[in-house]
Short mmCIF file of N, CA and C in Angstrom, two decimals:
data_model
loop_
_atom_site.label_atom_id
_atom_site.label_comp_id
_atom_site.label_asym_id
_atom_site.label_seq_id
_atom_site.Cartn_x
_atom_site.Cartn_y
_atom_site.Cartn_z
N MET X 427 -9.95 17.96 -12.71
CA MET X 427 -9.85 16.63 -12.14
C MET X 427 -10.90 15.75 -12.80
N ALA X 428 -10.57 14.51 -13.04
CA ALA X 428 -11.45 13.61 -13.77
C ALA X 428 -12.64 13.16 -12.92
N TYR X 429 -12.47 13.11 -11.62
CA TYR X 429 -13.53 12.63 -10.74
C TYR X 429 -14.13 13.80 -9.96
N GLU X 430 -15.45 13.88 -9.93
CA GLU X 430 -16.14 14.88 -9.12
C GLU X 430 -16.49 14.25 -7.78
N ILE X 431 -16.18 14.94 -6.71
CA ILE X 431 -16.46 14.44 -5.38
C ILE X 431 -17.42 15.39 -4.70
N ASP X 432 -18.64 14.91 -4.47
CA ASP X 432 -19.61 15.74 -3.78
C ASP X 432 -19.50 15.48 -2.27
N GLU X 433 -20.34 16.14 -1.50
CA GLU X 433 -20.25 16.07 -0.03
C GLU X 433 -20.50 14.66 0.49
N GLN X 434 -21.44 13.95 -0.11
CA GLN X 434 -21.76 12.60 0.35
C GLN X 434 -20.57 11.66 0.13
N LYS X 435 -19.88 11.80 -1.00
CA LYS X 435 -18.72 10.95 -1.26
C LYS X 435 -17.56 11.32 -0.34
N LYS X 436 -17.45 12.59 0.02
CA LYS X 436 -16.41 12.98 0.98
C LYS X 436 -16.65 12.33 2.33
N ILE X 437 -17.91 12.25 2.74
CA ILE X 437 -18.24 11.60 4.01
C ILE X 437 -17.92 10.11 3.93
N GLY X 438 -18.27 9.48 2.81
CA GLY X 438 -17.95 8.06 2.63
C GLY X 438 -16.46 7.80 2.66
N LEU X 439 -15.68 8.64 1.97
CA LEU X 439 -14.23 8.48 1.99
C LEU X 439 -13.67 8.73 3.39
N GLY X 440 -14.24 9.68 4.12
CA GLY X 440 -13.81 9.93 5.49
C GLY X 440 -14.07 8.74 6.39
N LEU X 441 -15.24 8.12 6.25
CA LEU X 441 -15.55 6.94 7.06
C LEU X 441 -14.63 5.78 6.73
N ILE X 442 -14.32 5.60 5.44
CA ILE X 442 -13.39 4.54 5.05
C ILE X 442 -12.00 4.84 5.61
N GLY X 443 -11.60 6.12 5.59
CA GLY X 443 -10.32 6.50 6.17
C GLY X 443 -10.27 6.21 7.66
N PHE X 444 -11.35 6.54 8.38
CA PHE X 444 -11.41 6.20 9.80
C PHE X 444 -11.35 4.68 10.00
N GLY X 445 -12.00 3.94 9.12
CA GLY X 445 -11.95 2.48 9.20
C GLY X 445 -10.54 1.95 9.06
N PHE X 446 -9.78 2.49 8.08
CA PHE X 446 -8.39 2.07 7.92
C PHE X 446 -7.54 2.47 9.12
N PHE X 447 -7.80 3.68 9.65
CA PHE X 447 -7.05 4.14 10.82
C PHE X 447 -7.30 3.23 12.02
N PHE X 448 -8.56 2.90 12.29
CA PHE X 448 -8.87 2.04 13.43
C PHE X 448 -8.39 0.61 13.20
N THR X 449 -8.36 0.16 11.95
CA THR X 449 -7.79 -1.17 11.68
C THR X 449 -6.31 -1.17 12.00
N PHE X 450 -5.61 -0.13 11.54
CA PHE X 450 -4.18 -0.01 11.82
C PHE X 450 -3.94 0.06 13.33
N LEU X 451 -4.72 0.86 14.01
CA LEU X 451 -4.58 1.00 15.45
C LEU X 451 -4.89 -0.31 16.17
N GLY X 452 -5.92 -1.01 15.71
CA GLY X 452 -6.28 -2.29 16.32
C GLY X 452 -5.22 -3.36 16.12
N VAL X 453 -4.56 -3.37 14.96
CA VAL X 453 -3.49 -4.33 14.72
C VAL X 453 -2.26 -3.97 15.54
N ILE X 454 -1.94 -2.68 15.62
CA ILE X 454 -0.78 -2.24 16.41
C ILE X 454 -0.98 -2.58 17.89
N LEU X 455 -2.18 -2.45 18.37
CA LEU X 455 -2.48 -2.73 19.78
C LEU X 455 -2.85 -4.20 19.99
N PHE X 456 -2.11 -5.08 19.33
CA PHE X 456 -2.22 -6.53 19.51
C PHE X 456 -3.62 -7.05 19.21
N PHE X 457 -4.14 -6.66 18.07
CA PHE X 457 -5.43 -7.14 17.56
C PHE X 457 -6.56 -6.92 18.57
N ASP X 458 -6.71 -5.67 18.94
CA ASP X 458 -7.78 -5.29 19.86
C ASP X 458 -9.12 -5.47 19.17
N ARG X 459 -9.95 -6.31 19.77
CA ARG X 459 -11.23 -6.68 19.17
C ARG X 459 -12.17 -5.49 18.99
N GLY X 460 -12.23 -4.63 19.96
CA GLY X 460 -13.14 -3.49 19.89
C GLY X 460 -12.78 -2.53 18.77
N LEU X 461 -11.49 -2.22 18.63
CA LEU X 461 -11.06 -1.32 17.57
C LEU X 461 -11.28 -1.94 16.19
N LEU X 462 -11.04 -3.23 16.06
CA LEU X 462 -11.24 -3.89 14.77
C LEU X 462 -12.72 -3.95 14.40
N ALA X 463 -13.57 -4.18 15.39
CA ALA X 463 -15.01 -4.18 15.12
C ALA X 463 -15.49 -2.79 14.73
N LEU X 464 -14.99 -1.77 15.41
CA LEU X 464 -15.34 -0.39 15.07
C LEU X 464 -14.85 -0.04 13.67
N ALA X 465 -13.65 -0.50 13.32
CA ALA X 465 -13.10 -0.26 11.99
C ALA X 465 -13.97 -0.90 10.91
N ASN X 466 -14.46 -2.10 11.18
CA ASN X 466 -15.34 -2.76 10.21
C ASN X 466 -16.64 -2.00 10.01
N LEU X 467 -17.18 -1.50 11.10
CA LEU X 467 -18.43 -0.73 10.97
C LEU X 467 -18.20 0.56 10.17
N PHE X 468 -17.09 1.24 10.43
CA PHE X 468 -16.76 2.45 9.67
C PHE X 468 -16.57 2.14 8.19
N CYS X 469 -15.83 1.07 7.89
CA CYS X 469 -15.57 0.72 6.49
C CYS X 469 -16.86 0.35 5.76
N LEU X 470 -17.69 -0.46 6.38
CA LEU X 470 -18.95 -0.85 5.73
C LEU X 470 -19.86 0.34 5.52
N ALA X 471 -19.96 1.21 6.51
CA ALA X 471 -20.79 2.42 6.36
C ALA X 471 -20.22 3.33 5.29
N GLY X 472 -18.90 3.47 5.24
CA GLY X 472 -18.27 4.31 4.24
C GLY X 472 -18.48 3.80 2.83
N VAL X 473 -18.36 2.49 2.64
CA VAL X 473 -18.60 1.90 1.31
C VAL X 473 -20.05 2.09 0.92
N ALA X 474 -20.96 1.90 1.87
CA ALA X 474 -22.38 2.06 1.57
C ALA X 474 -22.72 3.50 1.18
N ILE X 475 -22.13 4.46 1.86
CA ILE X 475 -22.40 5.87 1.54
C ILE X 475 -21.70 6.27 0.24
N LEU X 476 -20.49 5.76 0.03
CA LEU X 476 -19.74 6.12 -1.17
C LEU X 476 -20.37 5.56 -2.44
N LEU X 477 -20.73 4.29 -2.41
CA LEU X 477 -21.30 3.66 -3.61
C LEU X 477 -22.81 3.82 -3.71
N GLY X 478 -23.46 4.00 -2.60
CA GLY X 478 -24.92 4.00 -2.56
C GLY X 478 -25.40 2.66 -2.04
N TRP X 479 -26.56 2.66 -1.44
CA TRP X 479 -27.07 1.44 -0.79
C TRP X 479 -27.36 0.34 -1.79
N ARG X 480 -27.97 0.69 -2.91
CA ARG X 480 -28.33 -0.32 -3.91
C ARG X 480 -27.07 -0.92 -4.54
N SER X 481 -26.10 -0.09 -4.89
CA SER X 481 -24.87 -0.60 -5.49
C SER X 481 -24.08 -1.46 -4.51
N THR X 482 -24.09 -1.08 -3.24
CA THR X 482 -23.40 -1.88 -2.22
C THR X 482 -24.05 -3.24 -2.08
N LEU X 483 -25.36 -3.26 -2.06
CA LEU X 483 -26.08 -4.54 -1.97
C LEU X 483 -25.80 -5.40 -3.19
N GLN X 484 -25.78 -4.78 -4.37
CA GLN X 484 -25.46 -5.54 -5.58
C GLN X 484 -24.03 -6.05 -5.56
N LEU X 485 -23.11 -5.26 -5.02
CA LEU X 485 -21.72 -5.68 -4.93
C LEU X 485 -21.57 -6.92 -4.06
N PHE X 486 -22.24 -6.93 -2.91
CA PHE X 486 -22.09 -8.04 -1.99
C PHE X 486 -22.92 -9.26 -2.39
N THR X 487 -23.97 -9.08 -3.18
CA THR X 487 -24.81 -10.22 -3.55
C THR X 487 -24.60 -10.69 -4.99
N ASN X 488 -23.64 -10.10 -5.70
CA ASN X 488 -23.35 -10.52 -7.06
C ASN X 488 -22.81 -11.95 -7.04
N ARG X 489 -23.24 -12.75 -7.99
CA ARG X 489 -22.86 -14.16 -8.02
C ARG X 489 -21.35 -14.35 -8.12
N SER X 490 -20.67 -13.48 -8.84
CA SER X 490 -19.22 -13.62 -8.99
C SER X 490 -18.47 -13.17 -7.74
N ASN X 491 -19.13 -12.50 -6.82
CA ASN X 491 -18.48 -12.01 -5.60
C ASN X 491 -18.85 -12.81 -4.36
N TYR X 492 -19.48 -13.96 -4.52
CA TYR X 492 -19.89 -14.74 -3.35
C TYR X 492 -18.70 -15.19 -2.51
N LYS X 493 -17.59 -15.54 -3.15
CA LYS X 493 -16.41 -15.99 -2.40
C LYS X 493 -15.88 -14.85 -1.53
N GLY X 494 -15.80 -13.65 -2.08
CA GLY X 494 -15.32 -12.50 -1.32
C GLY X 494 -16.28 -12.11 -0.21
N THR X 495 -17.57 -12.13 -0.51
CA THR X 495 -18.58 -11.78 0.49
C THR X 495 -18.56 -12.76 1.65
N LEU X 496 -18.51 -14.05 1.34
CA LEU X 496 -18.50 -15.07 2.38
C LEU X 496 -17.24 -14.95 3.23
N SER X 497 -16.10 -14.72 2.58
CA SER X 497 -14.85 -14.58 3.32
C SER X 497 -14.88 -13.33 4.21
N PHE X 498 -15.38 -12.21 3.70
CA PHE X 498 -15.45 -10.99 4.49
C PHE X 498 -16.38 -11.15 5.68
N LEU X 499 -17.55 -11.71 5.47
CA LEU X 499 -18.50 -11.88 6.58
C LEU X 499 -18.02 -12.91 7.59
N LEU X 500 -17.33 -13.94 7.12
CA LEU X 500 -16.77 -14.92 8.05
C LEU X 500 -15.65 -14.28 8.88
N GLY X 501 -14.85 -13.42 8.26
CA GLY X 501 -13.83 -12.68 9.00
C GLY X 501 -14.44 -11.76 10.03
N LEU X 502 -15.53 -11.10 9.67
CA LEU X 502 -16.24 -10.24 10.62
C LEU X 502 -16.77 -11.06 11.80
N PHE X 503 -17.28 -12.24 11.50
CA PHE X 503 -17.77 -13.14 12.54
C PHE X 503 -16.64 -13.53 13.49
N PHE X 504 -15.48 -13.88 12.93
CA PHE X 504 -14.35 -14.28 13.77
C PHE X 504 -13.85 -13.12 14.62
N ILE X 505 -13.89 -11.91 14.10
CA ILE X 505 -13.46 -10.76 14.91
C ILE X 505 -14.41 -10.54 16.07
N PHE X 506 -15.70 -10.66 15.82
CA PHE X 506 -16.67 -10.45 16.89
C PHE X 506 -16.61 -11.56 17.95
N PHE X 507 -16.16 -12.76 17.56
CA PHE X 507 -16.14 -13.88 18.49
C PHE X 507 -14.72 -14.29 18.88
N ARG X 508 -13.86 -13.29 19.07
CA ARG X 508 -12.56 -13.39 19.74
C ARG X 508 -11.50 -14.19 18.99
N TRP X 509 -11.51 -14.18 17.65
CA TRP X 509 -10.42 -14.73 16.86
C TRP X 509 -9.99 -13.65 15.88
N PRO X 510 -9.40 -12.54 16.37
CA PRO X 510 -9.14 -11.40 15.49
C PRO X 510 -8.09 -11.64 14.41
N VAL X 511 -7.07 -12.47 14.68
CA VAL X 511 -6.03 -12.70 13.68
C VAL X 511 -6.61 -13.44 12.48
N VAL X 512 -7.37 -14.49 12.74
CA VAL X 512 -8.01 -15.24 11.66
C VAL X 512 -9.03 -14.34 10.94
N GLY X 513 -9.74 -13.53 11.69
CA GLY X 513 -10.73 -12.63 11.11
C GLY X 513 -10.11 -11.61 10.18
N ILE X 514 -8.99 -11.02 10.58
CA ILE X 514 -8.32 -10.02 9.73
C ILE X 514 -7.83 -10.67 8.44
N ILE X 515 -7.24 -11.86 8.55
CA ILE X 515 -6.75 -12.54 7.35
C ILE X 515 -7.90 -12.83 6.39
N LEU X 516 -9.01 -13.31 6.91
CA LEU X 516 -10.17 -13.58 6.06
C LEU X 516 -10.76 -12.30 5.47
N GLU X 517 -10.78 -11.24 6.23
CA GLU X 517 -11.31 -9.98 5.72
C GLU X 517 -10.42 -9.38 4.63
N ILE X 518 -9.11 -9.47 4.80
CA ILE X 518 -8.21 -8.97 3.75
C ILE X 518 -8.42 -9.75 2.46
N TYR X 519 -8.52 -11.06 2.56
CA TYR X 519 -8.78 -11.87 1.38
C TYR X 519 -10.13 -11.50 0.76
N GLY X 520 -11.14 -11.32 1.59
CA GLY X 520 -12.46 -10.95 1.09
C GLY X 520 -12.47 -9.59 0.41
N CYS X 521 -11.75 -8.63 0.98
CA CYS X 521 -11.66 -7.30 0.35
C CYS X 521 -10.97 -7.36 -0.99
N ILE X 522 -9.91 -8.15 -1.08
CA ILE X 522 -9.22 -8.29 -2.37
C ILE X 522 -10.14 -8.92 -3.39
N MET X 523 -10.90 -9.91 -2.98
CA MET X 523 -11.82 -10.56 -3.92
C MET X 523 -13.00 -9.64 -4.29
N LEU X 524 -13.50 -8.90 -3.34
CA LEU X 524 -14.65 -8.02 -3.61
C LEU X 524 -14.28 -6.80 -4.43
N PHE X 525 -13.19 -6.14 -4.06
CA PHE X 525 -12.84 -4.86 -4.68
C PHE X 525 -11.70 -4.98 -5.68
N GLY X 526 -11.42 -6.17 -6.16
CA GLY X 526 -10.35 -6.36 -7.13
C GLY X 526 -10.59 -5.63 -8.43
N GLY X 527 -11.83 -5.44 -8.82
CA GLY X 527 -12.14 -4.74 -10.05
C GLY X 527 -11.97 -3.23 -9.96
N PHE X 528 -11.84 -2.71 -8.74
CA PHE X 528 -11.70 -1.27 -8.55
C PHE X 528 -10.25 -0.79 -8.57
N TRP X 529 -9.28 -1.69 -8.56
CA TRP X 529 -7.87 -1.29 -8.46
C TRP X 529 -7.43 -0.37 -9.60
N PRO X 530 -7.76 -0.65 -10.87
CA PRO X 530 -7.32 0.28 -11.92
C PRO X 530 -7.90 1.69 -11.76
N SER X 531 -9.15 1.79 -11.38
CA SER X 531 -9.75 3.11 -11.15
C SER X 531 -9.11 3.80 -9.96
N MET X 532 -8.82 3.04 -8.92
CA MET X 532 -8.20 3.61 -7.74
C MET X 532 -6.78 4.09 -8.06
N LYS X 533 -6.07 3.35 -8.91
CA LYS X 533 -4.72 3.76 -9.29
C LYS X 533 -4.75 5.09 -10.03
N VAL X 534 -5.68 5.27 -10.95
CA VAL X 534 -5.79 6.52 -11.69
C VAL X 534 -6.12 7.66 -10.73
N PHE X 535 -7.03 7.42 -9.79
CA PHE X 535 -7.39 8.45 -8.82
C PHE X 535 -6.21 8.83 -7.94
N LEU X 536 -5.45 7.83 -7.44
CA LEU X 536 -4.32 8.11 -6.57
C LEU X 536 -3.20 8.84 -7.31
N PHE X 537 -3.00 8.55 -8.60
CA PHE X 537 -1.96 9.22 -9.36
C PHE X 537 -2.28 10.68 -9.59
N GLN X 538 -3.55 11.10 -9.49
CA GLN X 538 -3.92 12.48 -9.75
C GLN X 538 -3.88 13.37 -8.50
N ILE X 539 -3.65 12.79 -7.34
CA ILE X 539 -3.52 13.58 -6.12
C ILE X 539 -2.18 14.33 -6.18
N PRO X 540 -2.16 15.64 -5.93
CA PRO X 540 -0.96 16.44 -6.20
C PRO X 540 0.35 15.91 -5.63
N ILE X 541 0.52 15.73 -4.34
CA ILE X 541 1.81 15.30 -3.80
C ILE X 541 1.87 13.78 -3.68
N LEU X 542 0.80 13.18 -3.20
CA LEU X 542 0.80 11.73 -3.06
C LEU X 542 0.88 11.02 -4.42
N GLY X 543 0.33 11.63 -5.45
CA GLY X 543 0.38 11.03 -6.78
C GLY X 543 1.79 10.81 -7.26
N TRP X 544 2.68 11.77 -7.00
CA TRP X 544 4.06 11.62 -7.41
C TRP X 544 4.73 10.51 -6.61
N ILE X 545 4.40 10.42 -5.31
CA ILE X 545 5.00 9.38 -4.46
C ILE X 545 4.55 8.00 -4.94
N PHE X 546 3.29 7.87 -5.34
CA PHE X 546 2.79 6.59 -5.84
C PHE X 546 3.33 6.28 -7.23
N GLN X 547 3.54 7.30 -8.05
CA GLN X 547 4.01 7.09 -9.42
C GLN X 547 5.49 6.79 -9.48
N TYR X 548 6.28 7.28 -8.56
CA TYR X 548 7.72 7.15 -8.64
C TYR X 548 8.18 5.68 -8.70
N PRO X 549 7.71 4.78 -7.81
CA PRO X 549 8.15 3.38 -7.94
C PRO X 549 7.71 2.74 -9.26
N VAL X 550 6.54 3.11 -9.75
CA VAL X 550 6.06 2.55 -11.01
C VAL X 550 6.96 3.03 -12.15
N MET X 551 7.30 4.32 -12.16
CA MET X 551 8.18 4.85 -13.20
C MET X 551 9.57 4.22 -13.10
N PHE X 552 10.07 4.03 -11.88
CA PHE X 552 11.39 3.44 -11.68
C PHE X 552 11.42 2.00 -12.20
N LEU X 553 10.42 1.22 -11.86
CA LEU X 553 10.38 -0.17 -12.33
C LEU X 553 10.22 -0.25 -13.84
N ASP X 554 9.44 0.66 -14.41
CA ASP X 554 9.29 0.68 -15.86
C ASP X 554 10.62 1.02 -16.54
N GLN X 555 11.36 1.96 -15.97
CA GLN X 555 12.66 2.33 -16.52
C GLN X 555 13.66 1.18 -16.39
N MET X 556 13.65 0.47 -15.29
CA MET X 556 14.53 -0.68 -15.12
C MET X 556 14.19 -1.79 -16.11
N ARG X 557 12.89 -1.97 -16.35
CA ARG X 557 12.47 -2.98 -17.31
C ARG X 557 12.98 -2.64 -18.70
N ARG X 558 12.95 -1.37 -19.06
CA ARG X 558 13.44 -0.94 -20.38
C ARG X 558 14.96 -1.13 -20.50
N ILE X 559 15.68 -0.87 -19.41
CA ILE X 559 17.14 -1.00 -19.45
C ILE X 559 17.56 -2.46 -19.59
N PHE X 560 16.92 -3.33 -18.83
CA PHE X 560 17.35 -4.73 -18.81
C PHE X 560 16.67 -5.60 -19.85
N SER X 561 15.82 -5.04 -20.69
CA SER X 561 15.20 -5.88 -21.73
C SER X 561 15.75 -5.63 -23.09
#
């Protein structure tokens, strides 16, 4: 495997997974504020453990990431102060702006997972084949 995952990174990925789970659960349960706040705490702790404290601080304070950081923190503020729908929208935009540079690496990692990799690769292969046929 191209990526080595030590115990600390496994914990970080687990916390991020719990964050996604609680976000999903909070949205399903009509934007429950408590679950969404808990999901944010899990995600932030998971990113901090996965990347390291210094890298996380550099990610959020980098000059090119100010728009994403401000949007994410404003979304967190809205979730804590009873506007969860607006908060989730702002947080999704902030995450896309902050972690947009990680998508190619994440795609390579997801394609290497034994069963899930094939499921993720199949639509990409299908679209590529359709592009070849119709061009």
